[in-house]
mmCIF file of C-alpha atoms in Angstrom:
data_model
loop_
_atom_site.group_PDB
_atom_site.id
_atom_site.type_symbol
_atom_site.label_atom_id
_atom_site.label_comp_id
_atom_site.label_asym_id
_atom_site.label_seq_id
_atom_site.Cartn_x
_atom_site.Cartn_y
_atom_site.Cartn_z
ATOM 1 C CA UNK A 1 -33.491 -30.817 -25.155
ATOM 2 C CA UNK A 2 -32.096 -28.148 -22.838
ATOM 3 C CA UNK A 3 -28.360 -27.440 -23.040
ATOM 4 C CA UNK A 4 -28.248 -25.399 -19.834
ATOM 5 C CA UNK A 5 -25.342 -26.260 -17.500
ATOM 6 C CA UNK A 6 -26.188 -28.777 -14.832
ATOM 7 C CA UNK A 7 -25.849 -27.706 -11.210
ATOM 8 C CA UNK A 8 -22.255 -27.919 -10.044
ATOM 9 C CA UNK A 9 -21.577 -31.165 -8.134
ATOM 10 C CA UNK A 10 -18.184 -31.755 -6.602
ATOM 11 C CA UNK A 11 -16.614 -33.046 -3.423
ATOM 12 C CA UNK A 12 -17.222 -30.611 -0.596
ATOM 13 C CA UNK A 13 -14.336 -29.336 1.462
ATOM 14 C CA UNK A 14 -14.093 -30.020 5.211
ATOM 15 C CA UNK A 15 -15.231 -26.449 5.908
ATOM 16 C CA UNK A 16 -18.620 -27.350 4.421
ATOM 17 C CA UNK A 17 -18.989 -30.894 5.753
ATOM 18 C CA UNK A 18 -17.856 -30.049 9.280
ATOM 19 C CA UNK A 19 -20.720 -28.661 11.434
ATOM 20 C CA UNK A 20 -20.549 -24.886 11.685
ATOM 21 C CA UNK A 21 -22.660 -21.743 11.837
ATOM 22 C CA UNK A 22 -22.910 -21.943 8.046
ATOM 23 C CA UNK A 23 -25.267 -24.935 8.281
ATOM 24 C CA UNK A 24 -28.263 -23.072 9.753
ATOM 25 C CA UNK A 25 -27.477 -20.068 7.564
ATOM 26 C CA UNK A 26 -27.543 -22.264 4.450
ATOM 27 C CA UNK A 27 -30.789 -23.894 5.576
ATOM 28 C CA UNK A 28 -32.433 -20.470 5.705
ATOM 29 C CA UNK A 29 -30.765 -18.654 2.805
ATOM 30 C CA UNK A 30 -30.675 -21.302 0.058
ATOM 31 C CA UNK A 31 -34.458 -21.920 -0.120
ATOM 32 C CA UNK A 32 -35.129 -18.179 -0.021
ATOM 33 C CA UNK A 33 -32.693 -17.446 -2.844
ATOM 34 C CA UNK A 34 -34.063 -20.470 -4.708
ATOM 35 C CA UNK A 35 -37.441 -18.756 -4.961
ATOM 36 C CA UNK A 36 -35.893 -15.870 -6.871
ATOM 37 C CA UNK A 37 -33.111 -17.522 -8.867
ATOM 38 C CA UNK A 38 -32.347 -20.652 -10.848
ATOM 39 C CA UNK A 39 -28.562 -20.547 -10.589
ATOM 40 C CA UNK A 40 -26.514 -22.136 -13.375
ATOM 41 C CA UNK A 41 -22.822 -22.552 -12.591
ATOM 42 C CA UNK A 42 -20.040 -23.120 -15.098
ATOM 43 C CA UNK A 43 -16.307 -23.288 -14.473
ATOM 44 C CA UNK A 44 -16.692 -24.693 -10.948
ATOM 45 C CA UNK A 45 -13.486 -26.674 -11.461
ATOM 46 C CA UNK A 46 -11.528 -23.426 -11.126
ATOM 47 C CA UNK A 47 -12.498 -23.000 -7.473
ATOM 48 C CA UNK A 48 -10.021 -24.951 -5.304
ATOM 49 C CA UNK A 49 -11.650 -27.754 -3.335
ATOM 50 C CA UNK A 50 -9.261 -26.990 -0.479
ATOM 51 C CA UNK A 51 -6.885 -24.225 0.480
ATOM 52 C CA UNK A 52 -7.105 -20.430 0.365
ATOM 53 C CA UNK A 53 -8.460 -18.388 -2.515
ATOM 54 C CA UNK A 54 -9.806 -14.932 -3.333
ATOM 55 C CA UNK A 55 -13.025 -15.027 -5.360
ATOM 56 C CA UNK A 56 -13.477 -11.797 -7.357
ATOM 57 C CA UNK A 57 -17.001 -11.213 -8.792
ATOM 58 C CA UNK A 58 -18.565 -8.364 -10.740
ATOM 59 C CA UNK A 59 -21.087 -6.269 -8.822
ATOM 60 C CA UNK A 60 -24.191 -4.703 -10.374
ATOM 61 C CA UNK A 61 -27.052 -5.557 -7.974
ATOM 62 C CA UNK A 62 -27.504 -5.464 -4.216
ATOM 63 C CA UNK A 63 -28.774 -9.053 -4.565
ATOM 64 C CA UNK A 64 -25.725 -10.561 -6.252
ATOM 65 C CA UNK A 65 -23.809 -11.271 -2.995
ATOM 66 C CA UNK A 66 -26.569 -13.755 -2.123
ATOM 67 C CA UNK A 67 -26.138 -15.421 -5.523
ATOM 68 C CA UNK A 68 -22.382 -15.661 -5.053
ATOM 69 C CA UNK A 69 -22.808 -16.998 -1.503
ATOM 70 C CA UNK A 70 -25.204 -19.760 -2.592
ATOM 71 C CA UNK A 71 -23.069 -20.643 -5.620
ATOM 72 C CA UNK A 72 -19.925 -20.850 -3.485
ATOM 73 C CA UNK A 73 -21.698 -23.130 -0.998
ATOM 74 C CA UNK A 74 -22.969 -25.333 -3.816
ATOM 75 C CA UNK A 75 -19.419 -25.627 -5.115
ATOM 76 C CA UNK A 76 -18.329 -26.995 -1.749
ATOM 77 C CA UNK A 77 -16.801 -23.980 -0.026
ATOM 78 C CA UNK A 78 -17.983 -21.727 2.786
ATOM 79 C CA UNK A 79 -18.783 -18.200 1.533
ATOM 80 C CA UNK A 80 -16.862 -15.581 3.457
ATOM 81 C CA UNK A 81 -16.877 -11.939 2.398
ATOM 82 C CA UNK A 82 -14.780 -8.906 3.038
ATOM 83 C CA UNK A 83 -16.874 -6.491 5.099
ATOM 84 C CA UNK A 84 -16.418 -2.923 6.292
ATOM 85 C CA UNK A 85 -14.321 -2.832 9.446
ATOM 86 C CA UNK A 86 -16.930 -0.618 11.139
ATOM 87 C CA UNK A 87 -19.503 -3.431 10.921
ATOM 88 C CA UNK A 88 -17.355 -5.591 13.187
ATOM 89 C CA UNK A 89 -17.928 -3.054 15.994
ATOM 90 C CA UNK A 90 -21.741 -3.327 15.787
ATOM 91 C CA UNK A 91 -23.165 -5.418 18.667
ATOM 92 C CA UNK A 92 -24.461 -8.847 17.624
ATOM 93 C CA UNK A 93 -23.644 -8.221 13.946
ATOM 94 C CA UNK A 94 -19.942 -7.978 14.740
ATOM 95 C CA UNK A 95 -20.067 -11.242 16.660
ATOM 96 C CA UNK A 96 -21.848 -12.930 13.747
ATOM 97 C CA UNK A 97 -19.255 -11.657 11.281
ATOM 98 C CA UNK A 98 -16.410 -12.947 13.425
ATOM 99 C CA UNK A 99 -18.128 -16.300 14.017
ATOM 100 C CA UNK A 100 -18.422 -16.895 10.271
ATOM 101 C CA UNK A 101 -14.839 -15.823 9.585
ATOM 102 C CA UNK A 102 -15.664 -12.715 7.570
ATOM 103 C CA UNK A 103 -12.679 -10.487 6.808
ATOM 104 C CA UNK A 104 -12.605 -6.784 7.761
ATOM 105 C CA UNK A 105 -11.492 -4.606 4.875
ATOM 106 C CA UNK A 106 -8.527 -2.261 5.293
ATOM 107 C CA UNK A 107 -9.478 0.754 3.171
ATOM 108 C CA UNK A 108 -6.399 2.909 3.601
ATOM 109 C CA UNK A 109 -2.986 2.348 2.049
ATOM 110 C CA UNK A 110 -1.014 3.167 5.211
ATOM 111 C CA UNK A 111 1.672 0.907 6.635
ATOM 112 C CA UNK A 112 -0.766 -0.102 9.387
ATOM 113 C CA UNK A 113 -3.333 -1.155 6.772
ATOM 114 C CA UNK A 114 -0.645 -3.077 4.898
ATOM 115 C CA UNK A 115 0.188 -4.947 8.113
ATOM 116 C CA UNK A 116 -3.488 -5.817 8.618
ATOM 117 C CA UNK A 117 -3.729 -7.085 5.030
ATOM 118 C CA UNK A 118 -0.691 -9.311 5.587
ATOM 119 C CA UNK A 119 -2.200 -10.707 8.788
ATOM 120 C CA UNK A 120 -5.515 -11.384 7.025
ATOM 121 C CA UNK A 121 -3.722 -13.135 4.186
ATOM 122 C CA UNK A 122 -1.710 -15.275 6.584
ATOM 123 C CA UNK A 123 -4.920 -16.243 8.419
ATOM 124 C CA UNK A 124 -6.555 -17.374 5.156
ATOM 125 C CA UNK A 125 -3.540 -19.556 4.397
ATOM 126 C CA UNK A 126 -3.310 -20.915 7.942
ATOM 127 C CA UNK A 127 -6.980 -21.910 8.080
ATOM 128 C CA UNK A 128 -7.360 -22.930 4.396
ATOM 129 C CA UNK A 129 -10.150 -20.405 3.946
ATOM 130 C CA UNK A 130 -11.339 -18.437 0.969
ATOM 131 C CA UNK A 131 -12.769 -14.946 0.839
ATOM 132 C CA UNK A 132 -15.070 -13.180 -1.621
ATOM 133 C CA UNK A 133 -13.866 -9.696 -2.503
ATOM 134 C CA UNK A 134 -15.682 -7.323 -4.852
ATOM 135 C CA UNK A 135 -12.788 -5.550 -6.569
ATOM 136 C CA UNK A 136 -15.021 -2.707 -7.740
ATOM 137 C CA UNK A 137 -15.758 -1.858 -4.107
ATOM 138 C CA UNK A 138 -19.371 -0.887 -4.875
ATOM 139 C CA UNK A 139 -22.036 -1.355 -7.541
ATOM 140 C CA UNK A 140 -20.693 -0.616 -10.996
ATOM 141 C CA UNK A 141 -21.482 2.858 -12.325
ATOM 142 C CA UNK A 142 -21.112 1.731 -15.935
ATOM 143 C CA UNK A 143 -24.396 2.623 -17.711
ATOM 144 C CA UNK A 144 -24.462 -0.813 -19.378
ATOM 145 C CA UNK A 145 -23.495 -2.679 -16.185
ATOM 146 C CA UNK A 146 -20.043 -3.731 -17.328
ATOM 147 C CA UNK A 147 -17.413 -3.912 -14.573
ATOM 148 C CA UNK A 148 -15.899 -0.533 -13.805
ATOM 149 C CA UNK A 149 -12.373 0.225 -12.652
ATOM 150 C CA UNK A 150 -11.317 -1.929 -9.736
ATOM 151 C CA UNK A 151 -9.646 -1.194 -6.430
ATOM 152 C CA UNK A 152 -6.495 -2.923 -5.252
ATOM 153 C CA UNK A 153 -7.810 -4.678 -2.107
ATOM 154 C CA UNK A 154 -8.288 -8.097 -3.710
ATOM 155 C CA UNK A 155 -4.816 -8.274 -5.251
ATOM 156 C CA UNK A 156 -3.188 -6.854 -2.109
ATOM 157 C CA UNK A 157 -4.668 -9.717 -0.129
ATOM 158 C CA UNK A 158 -3.726 -12.290 -2.749
ATOM 159 C CA UNK A 159 -0.167 -11.129 -3.351
ATOM 160 C CA UNK A 160 0.557 -10.923 0.378
ATOM 161 C CA UNK A 161 0.005 -14.667 0.762
ATOM 162 C CA UNK A 162 0.520 -16.025 -2.758
ATOM 163 C CA UNK A 163 -3.211 -16.806 -2.908
ATOM 164 C CA UNK A 164 -4.963 -17.400 -6.255
ATOM 165 C CA UNK A 165 -7.508 -14.851 -7.445
ATOM 166 C CA UNK A 166 -10.441 -16.572 -9.153
ATOM 167 C CA UNK A 167 -12.404 -14.222 -11.449
ATOM 168 C CA UNK A 168 -16.146 -14.828 -11.616
ATOM 169 C CA UNK A 169 -18.996 -13.147 -13.465
ATOM 170 C CA UNK A 170 -22.725 -13.315 -12.883
ATOM 171 C CA UNK A 171 -25.532 -12.230 -15.180
ATOM 172 C CA UNK A 172 -29.286 -12.192 -14.745
ATOM 173 C CA UNK A 173 -29.431 -10.835 -11.193
ATOM 174 C CA UNK A 174 -30.650 -7.494 -12.555
ATOM 175 C CA UNK A 175 -33.965 -9.190 -13.329
ATOM 176 C CA UNK A 176 -34.353 -9.959 -9.619
ATOM 177 C CA UNK A 177 -33.162 -6.644 -8.227
ATOM 178 C CA UNK A 178 -32.141 -3.925 -10.676
ATOM 179 C CA UNK A 179 -29.334 -1.625 -9.636
ATOM 180 C CA UNK A 180 -30.913 0.806 -7.113
ATOM 181 C CA UNK A 181 -34.308 -0.671 -8.053
ATOM 182 C CA UNK A 182 -37.042 -2.743 -6.410
ATOM 183 C CA UNK A 183 -37.060 -6.468 -5.707
ATOM 184 C CA UNK A 184 -39.033 -8.502 -8.271
ATOM 185 C CA UNK A 185 -40.898 -11.454 -6.761
ATOM 186 C CA UNK A 186 -42.546 -12.656 -9.974
ATOM 187 C CA UNK A 187 -41.939 -14.701 -11.981
ATOM 188 C CA UNK A 188 -39.950 -16.888 -9.580
ATOM 189 C CA UNK A 189 -36.711 -18.741 -10.367
ATOM 190 C CA UNK A 190 -35.301 -16.311 -12.871
ATOM 191 C CA UNK A 191 -32.269 -17.624 -14.716
ATOM 192 C CA UNK A 192 -28.960 -16.442 -13.246
ATOM 193 C CA UNK A 193 -25.645 -17.520 -14.728
ATOM 194 C CA UNK A 194 -22.429 -17.774 -12.731
ATOM 195 C CA UNK A 195 -19.183 -18.409 -14.589
ATOM 196 C CA UNK A 196 -15.749 -18.883 -13.035
ATOM 197 C CA UNK A 197 -12.484 -18.594 -14.906
ATOM 198 C CA UNK A 198 -8.971 -19.867 -14.191
ATOM 199 C CA UNK A 199 -6.904 -17.899 -11.666
ATOM 200 C CA UNK A 200 -5.635 -14.576 -12.959
ATOM 201 C CA UNK A 201 -1.892 -14.712 -13.660
ATOM 202 C CA UNK A 202 -0.411 -12.372 -11.048
ATOM 203 C CA UNK A 203 3.180 -13.568 -11.460
ATOM 204 C CA UNK A 204 4.245 -10.471 -13.448
ATOM 205 C CA UNK A 205 3.157 -8.216 -10.569
ATOM 206 C CA UNK A 206 4.924 -9.880 -7.643
ATOM 207 C CA UNK A 207 8.226 -8.120 -8.362
ATOM 208 C CA UNK A 208 8.596 -5.223 -8.384
ATOM 209 C CA UNK A 209 5.848 -4.423 -5.914
ATOM 210 C CA UNK A 210 4.305 -1.017 -5.371
ATOM 211 C CA UNK A 211 1.328 1.071 -6.378
ATOM 212 C CA UNK A 212 1.811 0.752 -10.140
ATOM 213 C CA UNK A 213 2.112 -3.044 -9.914
ATOM 214 C CA UNK A 214 -1.028 -3.284 -7.758
ATOM 215 C CA UNK A 215 -3.012 -1.171 -10.211
ATOM 216 C CA UNK A 216 -1.799 -3.269 -13.149
ATOM 217 C CA UNK A 217 -2.628 -6.506 -11.304
ATOM 218 C CA UNK A 218 -6.093 -5.200 -10.483
ATOM 219 C CA UNK A 219 -6.634 -4.276 -14.123
ATOM 220 C CA UNK A 220 -5.670 -7.837 -15.125
ATOM 221 C CA UNK A 221 -8.285 -9.228 -12.719
ATOM 222 C CA UNK A 222 -10.938 -6.822 -14.009
ATOM 223 C CA UNK A 223 -10.112 -7.780 -17.605
ATOM 224 C CA UNK A 224 -10.676 -11.458 -16.771
ATOM 225 C CA UNK A 225 -13.993 -10.680 -15.042
ATOM 226 C CA UNK A 226 -15.105 -8.566 -18.019
ATOM 227 C CA UNK A 227 -14.169 -11.349 -20.424
ATOM 228 C CA UNK A 228 -16.266 -13.867 -18.490
ATOM 229 C CA UNK A 229 -19.192 -11.455 -18.414
ATOM 230 C CA UNK A 230 -18.832 -10.921 -22.151
ATOM 231 C CA UNK A 231 -19.154 -14.684 -22.643
ATOM 232 C CA UNK A 232 -22.359 -14.757 -20.578
ATOM 233 C CA UNK A 233 -23.824 -11.756 -22.379
ATOM 234 C CA UNK A 234 -22.644 -12.762 -25.855
ATOM 235 C CA UNK A 235 -21.060 -9.339 -26.261
ATOM 236 C CA UNK A 236 -17.607 -7.801 -26.328
ATOM 237 C CA UNK A 237 -16.770 -5.827 -23.176
ATOM 238 C CA UNK A 238 -15.822 -2.175 -23.669
ATOM 239 C CA UNK A 239 -12.171 -1.452 -24.432
ATOM 240 C CA UNK A 240 -11.942 0.874 -21.416
ATOM 241 C CA UNK A 241 -13.577 0.356 -18.041
ATOM 242 C CA UNK A 242 -15.815 3.023 -16.580
ATOM 243 C CA UNK A 243 -14.024 5.459 -14.288
ATOM 244 C CA UNK A 244 -16.490 7.115 -11.876
ATOM 245 C CA UNK A 245 -14.044 9.904 -11.000
ATOM 246 C CA UNK A 246 -13.715 10.868 -14.657
ATOM 247 C CA UNK A 247 -17.499 11.283 -14.802
ATOM 248 C CA UNK A 248 -17.770 13.287 -11.588
ATOM 249 C CA UNK A 249 -19.349 10.446 -9.603
ATOM 250 C CA UNK A 250 -18.744 9.755 -5.935
ATOM 251 C CA UNK A 251 -18.934 6.338 -4.252
ATOM 252 C CA UNK A 252 -22.737 6.418 -4.195
ATOM 253 C CA UNK A 253 -22.871 6.873 -7.958
ATOM 254 C CA UNK A 254 -24.237 10.419 -7.634
ATOM 255 C CA UNK A 255 -22.634 13.383 -9.320
ATOM 256 C CA UNK A 256 -20.232 15.346 -7.190
ATOM 257 C CA UNK A 257 -21.514 18.833 -6.308
#
């Protein structure tokens, strides 16, 4: 008899049950993703049924945002991502991003960016919305696909509004679309595991604030994500996370000239 986790079933939040633009999107996306992946979710109880949250997944395939989006919807919440601010200025696409409540990312650490982060955090709290933030910022450069060093955007957003950060790991997406590889259509319904953990304890990093505290908080989140991934893989994560800069890699993963 199979011991695989059953699909997550829980009471949906009002943001899922109330008619919205997510309904037609789900009707189109879920069957399409279902052809490629048989998603198994564990730890769904850690995602709040209501209220704001920051969901922090690992990132090793261009396809894994679709997995996270479908899993989040199945767990009763509307999947909203952080997206590049420049995308919000693209005609049609920008309107779609705003209509679905996506959050523009503030990449700089200036006072203006800090103000934007605070406003975004307050909006999540006001509207009881969650957001999915990839703390690595791009596909991991780790040769073995473990999470690499994270960036501080997720914890900045969370600490600004006292919002929980929920670590989550996925594994199996590489069989659908390998990192920088080609999409695999066959066999269909490849097994993909999604595991959520309890919120990362950010209390030690609320005071004092500053760059060092944000880096330490981010490292705590990445450690929780790596631990969850280790459980899925049945392996111990590396003691140190991959640092692209230390290996001469730029944001595309290529070696710096």
